[in-house]
Coordinates of C-alpha atoms in Angstrom, one line a residue:
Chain A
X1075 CA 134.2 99.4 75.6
X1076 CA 133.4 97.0 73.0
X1077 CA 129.0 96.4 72.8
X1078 CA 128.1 93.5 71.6
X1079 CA 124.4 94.2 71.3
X1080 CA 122.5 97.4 71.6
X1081 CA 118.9 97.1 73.3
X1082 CA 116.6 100.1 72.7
X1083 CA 114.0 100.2 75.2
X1084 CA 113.2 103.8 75.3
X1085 CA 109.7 104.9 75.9
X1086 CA 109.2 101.5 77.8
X1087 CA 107.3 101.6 81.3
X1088 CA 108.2 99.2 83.6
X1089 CA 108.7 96.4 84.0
X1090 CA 109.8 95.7 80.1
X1091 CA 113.2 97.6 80.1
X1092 CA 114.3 94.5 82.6
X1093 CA 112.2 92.0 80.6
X1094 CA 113.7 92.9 77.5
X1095 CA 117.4 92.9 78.8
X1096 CA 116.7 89.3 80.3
X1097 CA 115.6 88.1 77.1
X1098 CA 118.9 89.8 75.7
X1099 CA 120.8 88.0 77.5
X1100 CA 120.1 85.0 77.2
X1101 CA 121.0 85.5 73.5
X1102 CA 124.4 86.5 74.3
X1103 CA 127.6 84.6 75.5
X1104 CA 129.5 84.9 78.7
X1105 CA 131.8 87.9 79.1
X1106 CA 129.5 89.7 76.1
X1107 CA 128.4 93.1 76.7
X1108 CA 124.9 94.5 76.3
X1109 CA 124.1 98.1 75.9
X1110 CA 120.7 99.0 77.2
X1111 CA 119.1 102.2 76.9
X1112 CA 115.8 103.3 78.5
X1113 CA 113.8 106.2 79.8
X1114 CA 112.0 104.8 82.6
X1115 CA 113.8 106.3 85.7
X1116 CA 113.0 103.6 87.8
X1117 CA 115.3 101.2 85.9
X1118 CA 118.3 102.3 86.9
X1119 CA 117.4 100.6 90.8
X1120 CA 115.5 97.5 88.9
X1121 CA 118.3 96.9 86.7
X1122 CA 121.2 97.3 89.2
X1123 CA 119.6 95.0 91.5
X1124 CA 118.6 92.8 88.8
X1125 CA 122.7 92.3 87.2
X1126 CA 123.5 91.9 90.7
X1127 CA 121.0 88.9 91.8
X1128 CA 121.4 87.4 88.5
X1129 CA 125.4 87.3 88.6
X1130 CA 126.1 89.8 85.8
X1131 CA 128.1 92.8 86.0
X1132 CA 126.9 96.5 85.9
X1133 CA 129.8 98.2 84.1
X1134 CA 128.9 101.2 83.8
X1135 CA 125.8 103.6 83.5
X1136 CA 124.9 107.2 82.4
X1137 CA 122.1 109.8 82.2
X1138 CA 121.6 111.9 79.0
X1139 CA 119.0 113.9 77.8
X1140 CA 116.7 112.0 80.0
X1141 CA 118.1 108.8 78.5
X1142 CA 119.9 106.3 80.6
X1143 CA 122.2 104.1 79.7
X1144 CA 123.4 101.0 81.1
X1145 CA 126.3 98.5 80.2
X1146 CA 125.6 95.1 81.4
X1147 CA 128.8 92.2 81.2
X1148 CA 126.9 88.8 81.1
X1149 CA 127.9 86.8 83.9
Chain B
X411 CA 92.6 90.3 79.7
X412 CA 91.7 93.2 81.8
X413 CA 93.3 93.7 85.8
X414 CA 91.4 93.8 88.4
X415 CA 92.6 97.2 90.4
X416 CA 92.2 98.1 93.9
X417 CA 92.6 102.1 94.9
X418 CA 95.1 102.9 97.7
X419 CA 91.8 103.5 99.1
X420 CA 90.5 101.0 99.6
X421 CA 93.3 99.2 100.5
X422 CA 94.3 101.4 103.2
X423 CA 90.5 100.8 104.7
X424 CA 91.2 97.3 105.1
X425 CA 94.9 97.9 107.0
X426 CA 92.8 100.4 109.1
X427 CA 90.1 97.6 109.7
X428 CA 92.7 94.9 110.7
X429 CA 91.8 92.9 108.2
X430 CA 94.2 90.2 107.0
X431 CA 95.6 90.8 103.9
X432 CA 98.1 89.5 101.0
X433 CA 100.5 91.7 99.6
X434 CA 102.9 90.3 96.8
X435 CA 105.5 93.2 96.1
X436 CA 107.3 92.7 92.8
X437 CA 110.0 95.6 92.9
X438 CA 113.0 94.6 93.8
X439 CA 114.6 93.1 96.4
X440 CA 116.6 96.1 98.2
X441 CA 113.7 98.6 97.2
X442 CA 111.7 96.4 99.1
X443 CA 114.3 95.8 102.3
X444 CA 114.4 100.0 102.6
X445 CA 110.6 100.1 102.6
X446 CA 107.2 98.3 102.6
X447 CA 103.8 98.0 103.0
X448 CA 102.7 97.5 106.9
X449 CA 99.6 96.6 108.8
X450 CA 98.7 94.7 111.8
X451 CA 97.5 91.4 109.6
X452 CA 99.0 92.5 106.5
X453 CA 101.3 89.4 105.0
X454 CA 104.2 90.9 102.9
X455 CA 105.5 88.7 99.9
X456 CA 108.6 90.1 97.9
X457 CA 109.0 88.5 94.6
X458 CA 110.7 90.8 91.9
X459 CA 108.8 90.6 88.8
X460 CA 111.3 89.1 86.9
X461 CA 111.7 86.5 89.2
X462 CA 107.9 85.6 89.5
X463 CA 108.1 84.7 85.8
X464 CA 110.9 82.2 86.3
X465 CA 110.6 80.4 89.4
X466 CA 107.5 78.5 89.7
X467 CA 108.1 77.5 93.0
X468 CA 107.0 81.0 94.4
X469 CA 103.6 80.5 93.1
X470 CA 103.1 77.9 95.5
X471 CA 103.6 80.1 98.2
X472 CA 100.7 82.5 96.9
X473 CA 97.4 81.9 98.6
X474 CA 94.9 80.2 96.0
X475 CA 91.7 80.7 97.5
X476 CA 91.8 84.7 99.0
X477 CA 92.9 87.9 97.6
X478 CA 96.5 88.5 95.7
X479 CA 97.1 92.1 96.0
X480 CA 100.0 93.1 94.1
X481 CA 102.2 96.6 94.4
X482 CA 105.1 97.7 92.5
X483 CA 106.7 101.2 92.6
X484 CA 104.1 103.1 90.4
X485 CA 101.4 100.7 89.1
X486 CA 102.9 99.0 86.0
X487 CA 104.6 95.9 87.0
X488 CA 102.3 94.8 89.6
X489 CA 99.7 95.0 86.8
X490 CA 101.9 92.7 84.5
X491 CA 102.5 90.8 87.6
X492 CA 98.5 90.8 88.2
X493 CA 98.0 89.1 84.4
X494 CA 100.4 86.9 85.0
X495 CA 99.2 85.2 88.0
X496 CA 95.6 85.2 86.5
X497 CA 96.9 83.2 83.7
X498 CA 98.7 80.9 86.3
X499 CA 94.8 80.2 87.6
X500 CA 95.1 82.4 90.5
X501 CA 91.4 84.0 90.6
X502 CA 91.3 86.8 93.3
X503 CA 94.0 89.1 91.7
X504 CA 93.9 92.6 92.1
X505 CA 96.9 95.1 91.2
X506 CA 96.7 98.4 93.6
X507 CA 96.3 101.1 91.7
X508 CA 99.5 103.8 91.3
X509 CA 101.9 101.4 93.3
X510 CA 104.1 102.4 96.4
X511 CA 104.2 106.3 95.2
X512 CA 100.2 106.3 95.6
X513 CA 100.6 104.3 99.1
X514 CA 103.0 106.9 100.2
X515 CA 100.4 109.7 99.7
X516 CA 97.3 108.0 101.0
X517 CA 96.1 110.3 104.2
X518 CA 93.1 108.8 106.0
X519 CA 91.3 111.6 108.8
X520 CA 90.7 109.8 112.2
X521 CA 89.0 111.3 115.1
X522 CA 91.4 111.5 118.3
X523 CA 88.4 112.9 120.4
X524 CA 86.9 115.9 121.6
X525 CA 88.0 119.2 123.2
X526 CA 86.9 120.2 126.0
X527 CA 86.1 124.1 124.4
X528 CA 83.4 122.0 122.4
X529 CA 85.4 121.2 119.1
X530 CA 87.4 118.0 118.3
X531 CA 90.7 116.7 116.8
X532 CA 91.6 114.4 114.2
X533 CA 94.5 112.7 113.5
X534 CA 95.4 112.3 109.3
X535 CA 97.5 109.1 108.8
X536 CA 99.7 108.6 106.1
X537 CA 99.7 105.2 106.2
X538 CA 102.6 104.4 104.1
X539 CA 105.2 107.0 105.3
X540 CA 104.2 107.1 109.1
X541 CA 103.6 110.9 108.9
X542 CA 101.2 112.1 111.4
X543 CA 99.2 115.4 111.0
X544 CA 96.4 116.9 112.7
X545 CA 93.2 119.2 112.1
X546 CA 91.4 120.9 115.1
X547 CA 88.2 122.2 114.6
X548 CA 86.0 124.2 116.6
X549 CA 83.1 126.6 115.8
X550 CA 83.4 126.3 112.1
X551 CA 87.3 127.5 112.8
X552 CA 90.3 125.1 112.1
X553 CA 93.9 124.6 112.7
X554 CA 96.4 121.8 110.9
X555 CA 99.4 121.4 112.3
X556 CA 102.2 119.5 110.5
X557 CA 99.9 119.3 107.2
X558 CA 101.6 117.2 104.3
X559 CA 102.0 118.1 100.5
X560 CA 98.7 116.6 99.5
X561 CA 96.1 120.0 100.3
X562 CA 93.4 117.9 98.9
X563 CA 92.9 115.4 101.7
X564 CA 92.5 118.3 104.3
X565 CA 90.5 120.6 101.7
X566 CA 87.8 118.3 101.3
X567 CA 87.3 117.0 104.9
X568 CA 86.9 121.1 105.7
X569 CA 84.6 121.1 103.7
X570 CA 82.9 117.9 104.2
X571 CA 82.8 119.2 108.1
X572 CA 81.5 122.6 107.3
X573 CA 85.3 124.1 108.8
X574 CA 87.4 127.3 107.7
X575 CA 90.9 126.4 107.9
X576 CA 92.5 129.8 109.0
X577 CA 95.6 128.9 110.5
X578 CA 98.5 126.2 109.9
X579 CA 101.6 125.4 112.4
X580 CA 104.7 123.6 111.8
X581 CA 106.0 121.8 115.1
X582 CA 109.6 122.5 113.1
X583 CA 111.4 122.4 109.8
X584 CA 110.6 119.2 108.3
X585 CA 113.2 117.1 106.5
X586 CA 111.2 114.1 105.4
X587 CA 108.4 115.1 104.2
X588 CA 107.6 118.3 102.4
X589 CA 105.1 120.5 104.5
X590 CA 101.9 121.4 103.0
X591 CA 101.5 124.5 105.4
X592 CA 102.7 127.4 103.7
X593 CA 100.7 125.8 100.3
X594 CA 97.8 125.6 102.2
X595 CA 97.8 128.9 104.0
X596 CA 98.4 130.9 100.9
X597 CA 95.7 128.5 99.0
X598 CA 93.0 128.9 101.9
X599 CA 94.1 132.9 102.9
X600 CA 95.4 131.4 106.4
X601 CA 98.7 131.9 108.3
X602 CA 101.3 129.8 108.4
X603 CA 103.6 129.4 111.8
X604 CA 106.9 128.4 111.9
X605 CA 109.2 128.2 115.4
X606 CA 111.8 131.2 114.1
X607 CA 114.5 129.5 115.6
X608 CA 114.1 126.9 112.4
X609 CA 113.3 130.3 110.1
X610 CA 116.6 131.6 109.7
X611 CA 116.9 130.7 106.1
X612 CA 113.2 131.2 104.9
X613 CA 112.8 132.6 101.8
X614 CA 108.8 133.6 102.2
X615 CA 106.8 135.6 105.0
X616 CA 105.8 133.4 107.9
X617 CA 104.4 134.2 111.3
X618 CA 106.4 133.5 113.6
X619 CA 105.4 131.1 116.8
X620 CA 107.4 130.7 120.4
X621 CA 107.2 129.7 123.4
X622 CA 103.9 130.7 125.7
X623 CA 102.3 132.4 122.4
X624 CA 98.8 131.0 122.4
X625 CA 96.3 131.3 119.1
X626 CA 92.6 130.4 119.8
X627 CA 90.7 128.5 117.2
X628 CA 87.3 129.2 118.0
X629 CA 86.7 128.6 121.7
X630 CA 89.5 126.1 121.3
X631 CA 93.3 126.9 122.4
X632 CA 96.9 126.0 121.3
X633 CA 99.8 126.9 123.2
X634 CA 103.3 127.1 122.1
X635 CA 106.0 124.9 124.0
X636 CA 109.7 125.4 123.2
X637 CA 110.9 122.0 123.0
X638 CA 114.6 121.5 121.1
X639 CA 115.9 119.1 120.3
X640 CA 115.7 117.6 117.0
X641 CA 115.5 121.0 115.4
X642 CA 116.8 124.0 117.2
X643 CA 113.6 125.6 116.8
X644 CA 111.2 122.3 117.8
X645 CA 107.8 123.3 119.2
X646 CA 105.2 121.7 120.6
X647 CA 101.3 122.2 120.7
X648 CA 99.2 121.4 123.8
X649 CA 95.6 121.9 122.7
X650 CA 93.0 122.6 125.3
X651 CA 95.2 121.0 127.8
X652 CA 94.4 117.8 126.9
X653 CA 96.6 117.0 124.2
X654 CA 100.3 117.2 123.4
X655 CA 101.0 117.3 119.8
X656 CA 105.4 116.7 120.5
X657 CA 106.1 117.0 116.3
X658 CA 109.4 115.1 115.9
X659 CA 110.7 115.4 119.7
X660 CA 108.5 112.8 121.1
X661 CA 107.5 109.4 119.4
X662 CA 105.0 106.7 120.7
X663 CA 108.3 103.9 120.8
X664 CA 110.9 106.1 120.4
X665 CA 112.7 109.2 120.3
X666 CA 113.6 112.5 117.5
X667 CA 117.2 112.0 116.1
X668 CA 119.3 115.5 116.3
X669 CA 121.3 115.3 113.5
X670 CA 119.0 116.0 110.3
X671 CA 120.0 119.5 109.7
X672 CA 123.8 118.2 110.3
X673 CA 124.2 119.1 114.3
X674 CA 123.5 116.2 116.3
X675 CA 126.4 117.1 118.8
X676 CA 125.2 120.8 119.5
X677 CA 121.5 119.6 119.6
X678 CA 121.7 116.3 121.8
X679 CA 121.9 118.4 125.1
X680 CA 118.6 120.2 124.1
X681 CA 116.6 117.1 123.4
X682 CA 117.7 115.4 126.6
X683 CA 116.6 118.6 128.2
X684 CA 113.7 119.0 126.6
X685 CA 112.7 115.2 127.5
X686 CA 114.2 114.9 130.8
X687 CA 112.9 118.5 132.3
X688 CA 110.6 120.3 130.5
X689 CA 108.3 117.5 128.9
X690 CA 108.5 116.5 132.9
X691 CA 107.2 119.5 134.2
X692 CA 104.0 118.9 131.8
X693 CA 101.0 117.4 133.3
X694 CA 101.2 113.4 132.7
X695 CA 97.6 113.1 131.5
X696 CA 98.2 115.1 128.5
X697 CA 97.6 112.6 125.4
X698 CA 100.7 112.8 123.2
X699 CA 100.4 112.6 119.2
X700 CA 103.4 112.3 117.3
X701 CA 104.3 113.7 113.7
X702 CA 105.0 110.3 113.3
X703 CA 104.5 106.6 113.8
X704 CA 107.9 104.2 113.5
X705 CA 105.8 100.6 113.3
X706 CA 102.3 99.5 113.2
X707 CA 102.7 97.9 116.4
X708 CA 102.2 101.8 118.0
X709 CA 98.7 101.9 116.1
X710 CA 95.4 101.7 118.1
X711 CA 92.6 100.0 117.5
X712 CA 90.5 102.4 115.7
X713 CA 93.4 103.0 113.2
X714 CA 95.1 106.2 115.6
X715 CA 98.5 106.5 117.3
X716 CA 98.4 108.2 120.6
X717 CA 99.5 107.8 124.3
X718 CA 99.5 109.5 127.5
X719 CA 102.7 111.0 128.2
X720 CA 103.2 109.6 132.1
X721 CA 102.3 105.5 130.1
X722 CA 105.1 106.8 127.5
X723 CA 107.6 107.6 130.9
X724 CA 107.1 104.5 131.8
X725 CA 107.4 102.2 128.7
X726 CA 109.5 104.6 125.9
X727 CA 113.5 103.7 126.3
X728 CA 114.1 107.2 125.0
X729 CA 112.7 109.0 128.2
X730 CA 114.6 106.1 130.6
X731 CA 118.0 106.4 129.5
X732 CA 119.4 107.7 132.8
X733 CA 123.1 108.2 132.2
X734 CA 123.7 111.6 130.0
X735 CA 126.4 110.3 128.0
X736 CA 124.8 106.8 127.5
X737 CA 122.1 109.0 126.1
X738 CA 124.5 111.0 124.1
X739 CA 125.5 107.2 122.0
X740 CA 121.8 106.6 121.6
X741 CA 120.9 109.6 119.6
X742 CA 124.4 110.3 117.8
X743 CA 125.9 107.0 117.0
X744 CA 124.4 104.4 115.6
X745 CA 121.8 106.5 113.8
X746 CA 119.6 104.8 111.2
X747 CA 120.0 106.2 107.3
X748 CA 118.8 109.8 107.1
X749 CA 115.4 110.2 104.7
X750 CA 115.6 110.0 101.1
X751 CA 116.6 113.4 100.2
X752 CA 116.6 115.4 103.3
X753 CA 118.6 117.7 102.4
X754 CA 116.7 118.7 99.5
X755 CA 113.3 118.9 101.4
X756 CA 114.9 121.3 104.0
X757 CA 115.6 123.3 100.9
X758 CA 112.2 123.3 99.4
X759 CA 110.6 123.6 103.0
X760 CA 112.8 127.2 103.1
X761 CA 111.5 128.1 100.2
X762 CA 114.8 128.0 98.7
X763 CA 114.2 124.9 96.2
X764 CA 112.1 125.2 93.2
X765 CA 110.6 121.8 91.9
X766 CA 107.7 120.3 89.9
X767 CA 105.4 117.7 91.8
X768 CA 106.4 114.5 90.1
X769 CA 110.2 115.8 91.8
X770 CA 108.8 116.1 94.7
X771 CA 106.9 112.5 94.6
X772 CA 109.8 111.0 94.3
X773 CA 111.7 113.1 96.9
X774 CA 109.3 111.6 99.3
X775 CA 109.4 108.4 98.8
X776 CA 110.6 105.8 101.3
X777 CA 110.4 105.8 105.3
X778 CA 110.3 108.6 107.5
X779 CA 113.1 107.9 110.0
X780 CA 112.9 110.6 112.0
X781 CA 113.7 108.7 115.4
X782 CA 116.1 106.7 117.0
X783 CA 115.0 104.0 119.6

């Protein structure tokens, strides 16, 4: 998988992991992926629901070392 | 800026009262579908915080002139959400305190009444999971029956009340909430009861509680009913004769499900007996309290959730149900989504699961759903 941008947002509480991917975002082009990591658990559910109302695709996600990591297509 | 916070508290004082209140929940849209604040006049907003930021037009549906309450899941975005809105001009902001997670473990005590041995029983509400527990005291002695993780709550209302907790009951092996009993007894040098039908696969000591067995708590008296159904070992507590305490066999609305620990087919013809005969047999005065409540519309005035059992013949579609296999459907198809983690509680509740409280916190949190209507 080709990233495009890498967003570090480890050690962030919620709710800036998804206010930091937003602003990503907007940065990048359609079809462009993002690679966001975090260590706040409860972004995993945030930023699932989050791709999905916002019409951008959740390609793929993983947990390691207490880091998760998410791979976000922009829509 | 600084937040304005409110404690769970205090919040869950005002649900008790009736008192009308705002609620803007700023997690996310499906966290919110699965589960949510609930009150009699409690108004329930869901705007995800990201959202809230963006669309303007949501801020005209926030009240201007009363009080913004805001939750998240643990406290942090509902106080970002909280700034936010003060900036926007909204004055009466408050964030609660610890989010949904803190709801979920807010217990408030309420008396149910008084025994007619000369003690009394209260109901402990956990307002934002619909478990129900109880504590009967008499002469300085006490009992809890179905007591939840958080020892504290029942710890300092003993000792508030000047009463020695010495014995704890299970009605049954939870799966939705992780039982406090064993904790407690070991904490307080009690005993803890379990049906042994449901103690197969216990990994600790336990005494072991069954049908007709009766244990006096001061000139108060519980007596064991075997009542299966939604566990195989299911057992309920009539307390002085007065009152039926039916665990998760018997709801206020509704009915126990059979199939948490996976056997809903060999288990449905014990609940419909269980409802059908032996419930019958009891006497219809008896005041039935639940392990747990399914909606606010099944809470009281004063804050409790009781009924007497001939009212709940009457009006619960669980206990009219007339055809056998027509009950059968009802409580194995259809069923509503097991709890968050079921399985996993079971195991902890046997003993057999090790894990650290923040696990458990989040084991726990979401709805009950224990019953089927």
């Amino acid at each position: 998988m080709k990233v495009d941008q890498v967003l570090d947002a480890k050690g962030l509480a919620c709710p800036m992991p998804i206010v930091k991917t937003k602003k990503a975002m907007n940065n990048l082009e359609a079809g462009q992926i993002l690679e966001v990591q975090t260590t706040d658990k409860g972004a995993k559910s945030d930023l699932t629901a989050w791709t999905k109302s916002t019409g951008h695709t959740m390609l793929d996600s993983k947990e390691e070392d207490s880091v998760y990591t998410f791979y976000i297509q922009k829509g | 800026m600084t937040v304005k916070l409110i404690s769970t508290q205090e919040i869950a004082k005002k649900v008790l009262n009736h008192e009308d209140v705002f609620i803007l929940d700023v997690r996310n849209t499906d966290a919110f579908d699965e589960w949510k604040m609930e009150g009699r006049n409690v108004k329930v907003m869901n705007a995800p915080f990201s959202k809230l930021t963006e669309e303007d037009a949501l801020l005209d549906k926030l009240p201007k002139d009363k009080e913004i309450y805001t939750i998240c899941a643990k406290g942090n975005s509902s106080k970002r959400a909280a700034e936010y809105l003060e900036e926007k001009g909204f004055k009466y902001v408050y964030s609660v305190e610890g989010g949904m997670k803190a709801w979920s473990e807010y217990l408030e005590p309420i008396k149910v009444g008084d025994l007619i041995g000369g003690g009394s029983i209260y109901q402990f509400v956990r307002l934002g999971k619909g478990c129900l527990s109880y504590l009967i005291e008499s002469e300085g002695n006490g009992a809890v029956i179905d007591t939840n993780r958080m020892l504290e709550t029942y710890e300092q209302f003993a000792e508030e009340h000047g009463i020695r907790i010495t014995h704890l009951l299970d009605t049954h092996l939870h799966a939705d909430h992780i039982s406090g009993g064993r904790a407690l007894a070991e904490k307080l040098g009690g005993t803890y009861y379990l049906p042994p039908n449901d103690a197969e696969d216990l990994n600790f000591d336990y005494s072991p509680i069954q049908d007709g067995d009766i244990i006096y708590v001061g000139s108060s008296m519980i007596k064991a009913v075997y009542s299966p159904g939604h566990t195989i070992g299911s057992t309920s507590f009539i307390i002085d004769d007065q009152y039926l305490l039916t665990g998760d066999i018997l709801f206020i609305d509704s009915i126990g499900r059979p199939d948490l620990a996976g056997k809903a087919g060999d288990w449905v013809g014990d609940l419909r007996e269980t409802l059908y005969e032996r419930y019958k047999e009891l006497k219809g005065e008896l005041l039935v309290l639940p392990a747990h409540f399914m909606g606010i519309n099944e809470m009281k005035d004063n804050g409790s959730i009781s009924e007497k059992l001939n009212v709940l013949y009457k009006q619960n579609h669980g206990l009219n149900i007339h055809e056998e296999e027509e009950f059968r459907k009802t409580v194995s198809e259809n069923l509503p989504p097991q709890p968050n983690s079921y399985e996993e509680i079971r195991q902890i509740n046997m003993g057999k699961l090790m894990t650290d409280l923040e696990q458990q916190r989040e084991m726990e949190t979401g709805p009950n759903r224990c019953a089927v209507r």
